[in-house]
Coordinates of C-alpha atoms in Angstrom, one line a residue:
M80 CA 18.4 -30.4 36.0
I81 CA 17.6 -29.4 32.4
S82 CA 15.2 -31.7 31.1
L83 CA 16.2 -33.6 27.5
L84 CA 12.7 -33.2 26.6
A85 CA 12.5 -29.2 26.5
E86 CA 11.5 -28.0 23.2
V87 CA 14.3 -26.6 21.2
K88 CA 14.0 -22.7 20.4
P89 CA 13.2 -22.3 16.8
V90 CA 14.8 -20.0 14.4
R91 CA 12.3 -17.4 13.2
F92 CA 12.1 -15.6 10.1
G93 CA 9.5 -12.5 9.6
I94 CA 8.6 -12.4 5.9
I95 CA 7.0 -9.8 3.8
T96 CA 7.1 -9.4 0.4
D97 CA 5.7 -6.8 -2.7
T98 CA 5.1 -3.9 -0.5
H99 CA 5.4 -1.5 -3.8
I100 CA 6.1 1.5 -1.6
D101 CA 6.8 5.1 -3.2
N102 CA 8.6 8.2 -2.0
R103 CA 5.8 9.3 0.5
K104 CA 6.5 8.3 4.3
E105 CA 3.0 7.1 4.7
S106 CA 3.6 4.4 2.0
V107 CA 5.6 2.2 4.5
D108 CA 2.8 2.4 7.2
L109 CA 2.0 -1.6 6.4
C110 CA 5.8 -2.3 6.6
K111 CA 6.0 -0.7 9.8
K112 CA 3.0 -2.6 11.2
A113 CA 5.0 -5.6 9.9
F114 CA 8.1 -4.8 12.0
Q115 CA 6.3 -3.9 15.1
F116 CA 4.2 -7.5 14.8
F117 CA 7.7 -9.3 14.0
K118 CA 9.2 -7.9 17.2
T119 CA 6.3 -9.3 19.3
Q120 CA 7.4 -12.8 17.4
E121 CA 11.3 -12.3 18.6
V122 CA 12.3 -12.9 15.0
D123 CA 16.0 -13.7 13.9
A124 CA 15.7 -12.2 10.4
V125 CA 13.3 -9.9 8.8
V126 CA 13.3 -10.9 4.8
H127 CA 11.7 -8.8 1.9
V128 CA 11.0 -11.1 -1.1
G129 CA 11.3 -8.3 -3.6
D130 CA 9.5 -5.6 -5.0
L131 CA 10.2 -3.4 -2.3
A132 CA 9.0 -0.2 -4.1
E133 CA 6.7 0.1 -7.3
R134 CA 9.7 1.9 -8.8
S135 CA 13.1 3.1 -7.4
S136 CA 12.4 5.3 -4.6
P137 CA 15.5 6.6 -2.8
D138 CA 13.2 8.6 0.0
G139 CA 10.6 5.4 0.2
Y140 CA 13.9 3.1 0.9
A141 CA 15.1 5.7 3.5
Y142 CA 11.7 5.5 5.1
Y143 CA 11.8 2.1 5.2
R144 CA 14.9 1.8 6.9
Q145 CA 14.1 4.4 9.4
A146 CA 10.9 2.3 10.3
F147 CA 13.0 -0.9 10.9
Q148 CA 15.4 1.2 12.9
E149 CA 12.6 2.6 15.2
T150 CA 11.0 -0.7 15.7
F151 CA 14.0 -2.9 16.6
G152 CA 16.3 0.0 18.2
E153 CA 19.8 -1.0 19.1
N154 CA 19.6 -5.0 18.7
P155 CA 17.6 -5.5 15.5
P156 CA 17.5 -8.9 13.8
K157 CA 19.2 -9.8 10.5
A158 CA 17.9 -7.9 7.5
F159 CA 18.3 -9.8 3.9
Y160 CA 16.6 -8.0 0.6
V161 CA 15.6 -9.8 -2.8
F162 CA 16.3 -7.5 -5.4
A163 CA 13.4 -7.6 -8.0
M164 CA 12.2 -5.9 -11.2
H165 CA 10.0 -3.3 -9.8
D166 CA 13.0 -1.7 -7.9
T167 CA 14.9 -1.4 -11.0
N168 CA 12.2 0.7 -12.7
N169 CA 12.8 4.4 -13.2
V170 CA 16.6 3.9 -13.2
P171 CA 18.0 4.9 -16.6
A172 CA 21.6 3.8 -15.6
G173 CA 20.6 0.2 -15.4
K174 CA 19.9 -2.8 -12.7
E175 CA 23.3 -2.4 -11.3
A176 CA 22.7 1.3 -10.5
A177 CA 19.6 0.6 -9.4
F178 CA 20.7 -2.1 -6.9
A179 CA 23.9 0.6 -5.8
I180 CA 20.7 3.0 -4.7
F181 CA 18.7 0.1 -3.0
R182 CA 21.5 -1.1 -0.8
E183 CA 22.8 2.3 0.2
K184 CA 19.4 3.8 1.2
L185 CA 18.1 0.5 2.7
G186 CA 21.6 0.3 4.6
F187 CA 22.5 -3.4 4.0
E188 CA 25.9 -4.8 3.1
H189 CA 25.0 -8.2 1.0
D190 CA 25.3 -8.7 -2.6
L191 CA 22.7 -9.4 -5.0
C192 CA 23.4 -12.9 -4.6
L193 CA 24.0 -14.3 -1.0
S194 CA 24.7 -17.7 0.4
T195 CA 24.9 -17.4 4.4
E196 CA 23.4 -19.4 7.3
L197 CA 21.3 -18.6 10.4
G198 CA 21.0 -21.1 13.3
G199 CA 22.9 -23.6 11.1
Y200 CA 20.5 -23.8 8.4
P201 CA 21.5 -22.3 5.1
V202 CA 20.0 -19.4 3.7
I203 CA 20.2 -18.3 -0.2
I204 CA 19.2 -14.9 -1.4
V205 CA 19.0 -14.2 -5.0
P206 CA 17.5 -11.3 -7.2
Q207 CA 14.7 -11.7 -9.8
Y208 CA 16.7 -12.3 -12.6
V209 CA 19.7 -14.3 -11.4
E210 CA 21.2 -16.8 -13.6
M211 CA 20.6 -20.4 -13.3
G212 CA 24.1 -21.3 -13.5
K213 CA 24.8 -19.0 -10.3
L214 CA 22.0 -20.3 -8.7
E215 CA 22.7 -24.0 -9.2
S216 CA 26.3 -23.4 -7.9
M217 CA 24.9 -21.9 -4.7
L218 CA 22.6 -24.7 -4.2
Q219 CA 25.5 -27.3 -4.9
E220 CA 27.6 -25.4 -2.2
A221 CA 24.5 -25.4 0.3
R222 CA 24.1 -28.8 0.0
K223 CA 27.8 -29.7 0.3
S224 CA 28.3 -27.6 3.5
H225 CA 24.8 -28.3 5.2
P226 CA 24.1 -32.2 4.6
Q227 CA 20.6 -33.3 5.6
K228 CA 19.4 -29.7 6.2
P229 CA 16.7 -27.9 4.2
I230 CA 18.0 -25.0 2.0
L231 CA 16.0 -21.9 2.2
L232 CA 16.0 -20.2 -0.7
F233 CA 14.3 -16.6 -0.7
D234 CA 13.7 -15.7 -4.4
H235 CA 11.1 -13.1 -5.9
F236 CA 10.0 -15.4 -9.0
P237 CA 8.2 -18.6 -7.9
A238 CA 8.8 -21.8 -9.8
L239 CA 6.6 -22.6 -12.6
D240 CA 3.1 -24.5 -11.8
T241 CA 3.9 -24.7 -7.7
V242 CA 2.1 -22.4 -5.8
D243 CA -1.5 -20.5 -6.8
N244 CA -1.2 -18.5 -10.0
S245 CA 2.4 -19.7 -10.8
V246 CA 1.3 -21.2 -13.7
M247 CA 0.6 -17.7 -15.2
W248 CA 3.3 -15.8 -13.0
G249 CA 6.1 -18.7 -12.4
D250 CA 9.6 -19.5 -14.1
E251 CA 10.2 -22.7 -15.9
A252 CA 14.0 -22.5 -15.7
R253 CA 13.5 -22.4 -11.8
R254 CA 11.2 -25.3 -11.8
I255 CA 13.6 -27.3 -13.7
L256 CA 16.5 -26.4 -11.7
L257 CA 14.9 -26.9 -8.2
N258 CA 13.3 -30.5 -9.3
Q259 CA 17.0 -31.6 -8.6
Y260 CA 17.1 -30.1 -5.1
P261 CA 14.3 -31.8 -2.6
E262 CA 16.0 -30.2 0.3
V263 CA 15.0 -26.7 -1.0
I264 CA 12.0 -24.8 0.6
Q265 CA 11.8 -21.9 -2.1
I266 CA 9.9 -18.8 -0.5
S267 CA 8.8 -16.3 -3.2
G268 CA 6.9 -13.4 -3.8
H269 CA 5.5 -11.7 -7.3
I270 CA 1.9 -13.1 -7.2
H271 CA 0.3 -10.7 -4.6
G272 CA -1.7 -13.5 -3.6
S273 CA -3.7 -13.5 0.0
L274 CA -2.1 -15.6 2.7
R275 CA -5.6 -17.2 3.1
N276 CA -5.1 -18.9 -0.3
E277 CA -4.4 -22.7 0.7
G278 CA -2.8 -22.8 -2.8
N279 CA 0.1 -20.7 -1.7
I280 CA 2.2 -23.8 -0.5
W281 CA 3.2 -26.8 -2.7
Q282 CA 5.3 -29.9 -2.5
G283 CA 6.3 -32.0 -5.3
E284 CA 10.0 -32.4 -6.1
F285 CA 10.7 -29.8 -3.5
T286 CA 8.6 -27.3 -1.3
A287 CA 7.5 -24.1 -2.5
V288 CA 5.7 -21.3 -0.3
N289 CA 4.4 -17.9 -1.4
A290 CA 4.7 -14.7 0.8
G291 CA 1.5 -13.3 -0.4
G292 CA 2.2 -9.3 -0.1
L293 CA 1.5 -5.9 1.5
S294 CA -0.2 -4.3 -1.2
T295 CA -3.3 -4.4 -3.7
W296 CA -3.6 -7.8 -5.6
S297 CA -6.4 -9.2 -7.9
G298 CA -5.3 -12.8 -8.9
L299 CA -6.6 -14.5 -11.7
A300 CA -10.3 -13.9 -12.7
P301 CA -10.7 -15.7 -15.9
G302 CA -13.4 -14.0 -18.3
T303 CA -13.0 -10.8 -16.7
S304 CA -10.4 -8.5 -15.0
A305 CA -10.9 -8.7 -11.1
A306 CA -11.2 -5.5 -9.1
G307 CA -8.1 -4.9 -6.8
V308 CA -8.0 -5.5 -3.1
M309 CA -5.7 -4.9 -0.5
N310 CA -3.6 -7.5 1.3
Y311 CA -2.2 -7.4 4.9
G312 CA -0.3 -10.7 5.1
A313 CA 2.9 -11.7 6.5
L314 CA 4.7 -15.0 7.2
V315 CA 6.6 -16.0 10.4
L316 CA 8.7 -19.1 9.6
E317 CA 9.7 -21.3 12.5
L318 CA 12.5 -23.8 11.6
Y319 CA 12.8 -26.8 14.2
P320 CA 14.8 -30.0 13.7
E321 CA 11.9 -32.0 12.5
K322 CA 9.9 -29.2 10.9
A323 CA 9.2 -26.2 9.3
L324 CA 6.5 -24.1 10.5
F325 CA 4.7 -21.4 8.5
R326 CA 2.3 -19.2 10.3
R327 CA 0.1 -16.6 8.6
F328 CA -0.7 -13.1 9.9
D329 CA -2.6 -9.8 9.5
V330 CA 0.0 -7.1 10.2
R331 CA -2.5 -5.0 11.0
T332 CA -4.2 -6.9 14.1
G333 CA -1.6 -9.7 14.8
E334 CA -4.5 -12.0 13.7
E335 CA -3.2 -15.5 12.8
Y336 CA -4.9 -17.0 9.6
R337 CA -5.9 -20.7 10.4
A338 CA -4.0 -20.9 13.9
D339 CA -5.7 -24.2 13.9
A340 CA -4.0 -25.3 10.7
P341 CA -0.5 -23.5 10.3
W342 CA 1.6 -24.8 7.0
C343 CA 3.8 -27.5 8.7
V344 CA 6.3 -29.1 6.4
P345 CA 8.0 -32.2 8.2
L346 CA 11.8 -32.3 7.8
P347 CA 13.8 -33.9 6.4
F348 CA 11.7 -33.6 2.9
V349 CA 10.5 -37.1 1.8
S350 CA 8.3 -36.6 -1.6
A351 CA 6.4 -39.5 -1.3
T352 CA 4.8 -38.6 2.2
A353 CA 5.2 -34.9 1.7
P354 CA 1.7 -33.4 3.1
Y355 CA 1.0 -30.6 0.4
R356 CA 1.5 -32.5 -2.5
P357 CA -1.6 -32.2 -4.6
E358 CA -2.6 -35.8 -5.1
I359 CA -2.4 -36.0 -1.3
R360 CA -3.9 -32.5 -0.5
Y361 CA -6.5 -32.4 -2.7
S362 CA -7.8 -36.1 -2.4
R363 CA -11.5 -36.6 -2.1
E364 CA -11.0 -38.4 1.0
A365 CA -8.9 -35.5 2.8
T366 CA -11.3 -32.8 1.8
V367 CA -14.9 -31.6 1.6
A368 CA -16.5 -29.9 -1.6
P369 CA -18.2 -26.5 -0.7
F370 CA -22.2 -26.3 -0.9
F371 CA -24.9 -23.9 -1.1
G372 CA -27.9 -23.8 1.1
E373 CA -30.9 -26.0 0.4
T374 CA -32.9 -23.0 -0.4
S375 CA -30.0 -21.0 -2.0
E376 CA -30.8 -19.4 -5.6
L377 CA -29.1 -17.4 -8.4
G378 CA -30.5 -13.8 -8.6
I379 CA -31.1 -12.0 -12.0
D380 CA -31.5 -8.5 -12.2
F381 CA -31.8 -6.5 -15.7
V382 CA -30.8 -3.2 -15.2
G383 CA -32.4 -0.6 -17.0
T384 CA -35.4 -0.2 -19.5
P385 CA -34.6 -1.1 -22.2
C386 CA -31.7 -3.4 -20.5
Q387 CA -28.3 -1.9 -20.3
K388 CA -26.7 -4.9 -18.6
V389 CA -27.5 -8.1 -16.7
T390 CA -26.4 -8.4 -12.9
L391 CA -26.0 -12.0 -11.7
S392 CA -26.0 -12.4 -7.7
I393 CA -24.5 -15.5 -6.0
P394 CA -25.4 -16.6 -2.7
E395 CA -22.4 -17.7 -0.6
A396 CA -21.3 -21.4 -0.5
T397 CA -19.9 -22.9 2.7
G398 CA -17.9 -26.2 3.6
G399 CA -14.3 -27.1 2.0
D400 CA -13.0 -24.9 4.1
T401 CA -13.8 -21.8 2.1
V402 CA -14.8 -21.2 -1.5
F403 CA -11.8 -20.5 -3.8
Y404 CA -13.8 -19.8 -7.1
Y405 CA -17.4 -19.6 -8.4
W406 CA -17.3 -21.0 -11.8
V407 CA -20.2 -19.2 -13.8
D408 CA -21.1 -20.7 -17.4
L409 CA -23.4 -18.6 -19.4
E410 CA -25.2 -20.7 -22.1
E411 CA -27.7 -19.5 -24.8
M412 CA -30.6 -22.0 -26.2
N413 CA -30.1 -22.6 -30.0
T414 CA -32.5 -23.2 -32.6
K415 CA -32.8 -26.9 -31.5
G416 CA -33.6 -25.9 -28.1
K417 CA -30.2 -27.1 -26.7
F418 CA -28.2 -24.9 -24.5
V419 CA -24.8 -24.3 -25.6
P420 CA -21.7 -22.4 -23.9
I421 CA -21.0 -18.9 -24.5
T422 CA -18.7 -17.7 -21.8
R423 CA -17.2 -18.9 -18.7
R424 CA -16.1 -16.4 -15.8
G425 CA -14.3 -17.3 -12.6
I426 CA -15.5 -15.5 -9.6
R427 CA -13.2 -15.1 -6.8
G428 CA -14.5 -16.2 -3.6
N429 CA -14.1 -13.7 -0.3
F430 CA -11.6 -15.9 1.1
H431 CA -9.4 -13.0 1.5
L432 CA -11.6 -11.7 4.2
P433 CA -12.2 -12.3 7.6
P434 CA -14.9 -14.8 8.1
N435 CA -17.2 -12.3 10.0
D436 CA -16.6 -9.9 7.1
R437 CA -17.6 -12.0 4.2
P438 CA -20.9 -10.7 2.6
E439 CA -23.7 -13.2 2.4
T440 CA -23.8 -12.6 -1.9
L441 CA -21.7 -11.6 -4.3
S442 CA -22.4 -10.1 -7.7
T443 CA -21.0 -9.8 -11.2
D444 CA -22.1 -7.9 -14.1
F445 CA -22.4 -8.9 -17.7
C446 CA -22.9 -6.4 -20.4
R447 CA -25.7 -6.5 -22.7
G448 CA -22.4 -7.6 -25.6
Y449 CA -23.1 -11.1 -24.4
F450 CA -26.8 -11.3 -25.2
D451 CA -29.2 -11.0 -27.9
A452 CA -32.8 -9.6 -27.1
G453 CA -35.5 -12.4 -27.0
K454 CA -33.3 -15.3 -26.6
N455 CA -33.2 -17.5 -23.9
Y456 CA -30.1 -18.2 -21.7
R457 CA -29.0 -20.1 -18.7
F458 CA -26.6 -19.5 -16.1
T459 CA -24.7 -22.1 -14.1
V460 CA -22.5 -21.5 -11.0
T461 CA -20.5 -24.0 -9.4
P462 CA -18.3 -23.4 -6.2
E463 CA -14.6 -24.8 -5.9
S464 CA -12.8 -25.2 -2.9
F465 CA -9.0 -24.4 -2.6
Y466 CA -8.3 -28.1 -2.9
H467 CA -10.0 -28.1 -6.3
Q468 CA -13.4 -30.2 -4.9
F469 CA -16.4 -28.7 -7.1
G470 CA -19.5 -28.5 -5.1
K471 CA -23.3 -28.8 -7.0
A472 CA -24.0 -26.3 -8.8
L473 CA -27.1 -23.7 -9.0
T474 CA -28.8 -22.8 -12.1
T475 CA -31.5 -20.3 -13.5
E476 CA -32.8 -19.8 -16.9
F477 CA -33.9 -16.4 -18.5
S478 CA -35.4 -14.8 -21.6
M479 CA -33.7 -11.5 -22.4
P480 CA -35.7 -8.6 -22.6
A481 CA -35.3 -5.6 -25.1
M482 CA -32.1 -4.3 -24.9
V483 CA -30.5 -0.6 -25.9
E484 CA -29.5 -0.8 -29.4
D485 CA -25.8 0.3 -29.7
Q486 CA -24.6 1.4 -33.3
V487 CA -22.5 -1.3 -34.9
V488 CA -19.6 0.7 -36.6
F489 CA -17.5 -2.5 -37.3
L490 CA -18.5 -6.2 -37.8
S491 CA -16.5 -9.1 -39.0
E492 CA -17.7 -12.5 -39.3
N493 CA -14.6 -13.9 -40.8
P494 CA -11.7 -12.5 -38.8
M495 CA -9.2 -15.3 -39.6
T496 CA -9.1 -13.4 -43.3
E497 CA -10.1 -9.9 -42.5
L498 CA -7.9 -8.9 -39.6
P499 CA -4.4 -9.1 -39.4
F500 CA -2.8 -11.1 -36.6
T501 CA 0.8 -10.3 -35.7
N502 CA 3.6 -10.3 -33.2
W503 CA 3.4 -7.1 -31.0
S504 CA 6.0 -5.3 -32.9
Q505 CA 4.0 -6.0 -36.1
E506 CA 7.0 -7.2 -38.0
K507 CA 5.5 -10.3 -38.3
T508 CA 2.0 -11.4 -39.6
F509 CA 0.9 -15.1 -38.7
A510 CA -0.8 -17.1 -41.3
P511 CA -3.7 -19.3 -40.5
E512 CA -3.2 -23.0 -40.5
G513 CA -6.3 -24.4 -41.9
N514 CA -8.9 -22.5 -39.6
H515 CA -6.6 -21.7 -36.8
Y516 CA -3.4 -19.8 -35.7
H517 CA -0.6 -21.9 -34.3
I518 CA 1.0 -19.8 -31.7
K519 CA 3.7 -20.5 -29.1
D520 CA 3.6 -17.4 -26.9
H521 CA 1.8 -14.4 -27.9
G522 CA 0.3 -12.6 -30.7
M523 CA -2.0 -9.4 -31.2
L524 CA -5.1 -8.9 -33.4
T525 CA -5.3 -5.7 -35.2
I526 CA -8.5 -3.7 -35.0
P527 CA -9.4 -1.4 -37.7
D528 CA -9.8 2.2 -36.8
C529 CA -13.4 3.0 -36.0
F530 CA -12.7 5.9 -33.2
A531 CA -11.0 8.8 -35.0
N532 CA -14.3 10.6 -35.7
A533 CA -16.0 9.8 -32.7
P534 CA -17.1 12.2 -29.9
A535 CA -14.7 13.4 -27.3
N536 CA -14.9 10.7 -24.4
A537 CA -17.2 8.1 -26.8
K538 CA -17.7 5.0 -25.1
F539 CA -17.4 1.6 -26.9
R540 CA -17.8 -2.4 -26.9
I541 CA -15.6 -5.0 -28.7
T542 CA -16.9 -8.2 -28.3
L543 CA -14.6 -11.2 -29.7
D544 CA -16.1 -14.8 -30.2
F545 CA -13.1 -17.0 -30.2
Q546 CA -11.6 -20.6 -29.3
V547 CA -8.2 -21.5 -27.9
T548 CA -6.5 -24.4 -27.4
A549 CA -3.2 -25.7 -25.8
K550 CA -1.2 -28.9 -25.8
K551 CA -1.0 -28.3 -21.7
P552 CA -3.1 -26.6 -19.1
Y553 CA -2.4 -23.0 -19.1
F554 CA -4.1 -19.4 -18.9
W555 CA -4.0 -17.0 -21.8
T556 CA -4.2 -13.3 -21.1
I557 CA -6.1 -10.9 -23.4
E558 CA -5.3 -7.3 -23.2
L559 CA -7.0 -4.6 -24.7
H560 CA -4.1 -2.2 -25.7
C561 CA -3.4 1.0 -27.6
L562 CA 0.1 1.2 -29.0
N563 CA 2.6 4.0 -29.5
P564 CA 2.6 5.1 -26.9
H565 CA 1.2 2.0 -24.8
E566 CA -2.3 2.4 -23.4
A567 CA -4.1 -0.3 -21.4
L568 CA -7.8 0.3 -22.3
F569 CA -9.0 -3.0 -20.2
W570 CA -6.4 -4.8 -18.2
R571 CA -5.8 -8.6 -18.2
T572 CA -8.7 -10.7 -18.9
T573 CA -7.6 -14.2 -18.6
V574 CA -9.0 -17.7 -20.6
P575 CA -10.2 -20.2 -18.3
L576 CA -7.6 -23.2 -17.4
N577 CA -8.9 -26.2 -19.5
H578 CA -11.8 -24.4 -21.1
F579 CA -11.5 -25.0 -24.8
E580 CA -15.1 -24.3 -25.7
P581 CA -15.7 -21.4 -28.0
Q582 CA -16.3 -18.3 -25.8
R583 CA -17.1 -14.7 -25.9
L584 CA -15.5 -11.9 -23.9
A585 CA -16.8 -8.1 -24.4
W586 CA -15.0 -5.0 -23.2
E587 CA -16.5 -1.6 -22.8
F588 CA -14.1 1.2 -22.6
T589 CA -14.1 5.0 -23.5
N590 CA -11.1 5.7 -26.0
K591 CA -9.9 9.0 -25.0
T592 CA -7.0 9.1 -27.1
K593 CA -9.3 8.2 -30.6
R594 CA -6.6 5.6 -31.5
P595 CA -7.5 2.0 -32.5
P596 CA -6.8 -0.5 -29.7
N597 CA -5.5 -4.1 -30.5
L598 CA -6.2 -7.3 -28.7
L599 CA -3.1 -8.6 -27.3
F600 CA -2.8 -12.4 -26.2
Y601 CA 0.3 -13.4 -24.1
N602 CA 1.2 -15.5 -21.1
G603 CA 0.3 -18.7 -23.1
V604 CA 1.9 -21.8 -24.4
E605 CA 1.9 -23.4 -27.7
G606 CA -1.4 -24.1 -28.9
N607 CA -4.2 -23.0 -31.4
L608 CA -6.3 -19.8 -31.6
I609 CA -9.4 -19.3 -33.6
F610 CA -11.5 -16.1 -34.1
H611 CA -14.9 -16.7 -35.0
K612 CA -16.4 -13.0 -34.8
V613 CA -15.3 -9.5 -34.1
K614 CA -18.0 -6.6 -33.6
I615 CA -17.5 -3.1 -32.5
Q616 CA -20.2 -0.9 -31.1
Q617 CA -20.5 2.9 -30.0
L618 CA -22.7 2.8 -26.8
E619 CA -25.9 4.9 -26.9
D620 CA -25.7 5.2 -22.9

């Protein structure tokens, strides 16, 4: 007799995203490792959630297909593909021609938009640039044909303000639409984040899960640009009648991240009790704040004599699962003996590394553009967990020693009137409204040409004192960028979320083109922007 208590065999999906392969065979090595792992998991389908190639790569697609066929042999799982922006790059004929290459070389038959089912569950595949009307009709049909079932939506773009980094990289139109479909589980790519990040699952009006990536990622690093690191994460989704279980793995070793706590989504979806709602998951009763050891101290190293930069060393904090960010606040003592803020920097914790590989300390450099010799300063470092619980801070005070004296080639203490602020095409110049610019999405501060007569490979520093406010929490991104042709001199510095104090950012770079860069502001929302001071120096070192 067959036991009525026997567990139902789940429907299994192996999910990868953002592999960004090229035309070299070795570029699919991680994909092949993922396939080999998925084979051990006996998945029913393999889904790639977009940006398979860095740019359209016919040979790379063929190598991907070969790796899939060699791994799974004559009885392969189903294969589904989300078509995303990077796979359209480098195809002058446009998106349709790029998709034709994509589909032919990968050897699949489904269209850009696909409604199907697997194991009795509705599955929807859409491209990055899907029209919301088309997606809505697919969702309506899936709801009608599969009542009381979760709808699996595989989609490159996450909905806005759901999974981590989707405040910056998510889509508002998707969020508005999906809010009407509580049965949806949106599985996205695009973010490139680590699957060790507990912020990669979210529940609110519906459920959102991000699939990480198999390529480099940097994440947000407010106040600086984070160095890229490799990502090796893949998801296995197991669908049972009563739950959707997301298990996270390293494709190199098959190690399961947090095997003791896979992401478990109860079915059917009930918003009020959904376990990954922020107000449930991030409550103080449910989580523990990270903490430094009792003898932990911050380290200060003045590099060079005279000083060329300051290195801050931060001991690793523990607890709270692990540290998501270390928030570094730099303050300067004013003439009244009070410390006032200069800048805030978010340093990503080492959560992306296996626990045994995490160093005992991490460090961050502050160039001398943040300081004046002889003045007193204070660093404060506060650890934050995945669940947005903040631990007790460490502080250290110091006096800045003599520094290398760099030549000032431009100084404006009134950039609101002395430097043009335009849109990127420079067709429109914004006018200040009182003491600020009111902007809705992007703008560009034009830097004067101080570079044409400099020696070859001369190094410069641009220091900007500014202030930004917004009507709702959002990241603003700043990029030091030459136009015509485009060249990024310093890549994607983000302004800390909800940090509306005056702040300073300093960028050091080599201007090989001798063209004047501009400061681009983008990815923001409606708010106010004030420029207090712009200084350009040619470096002596």
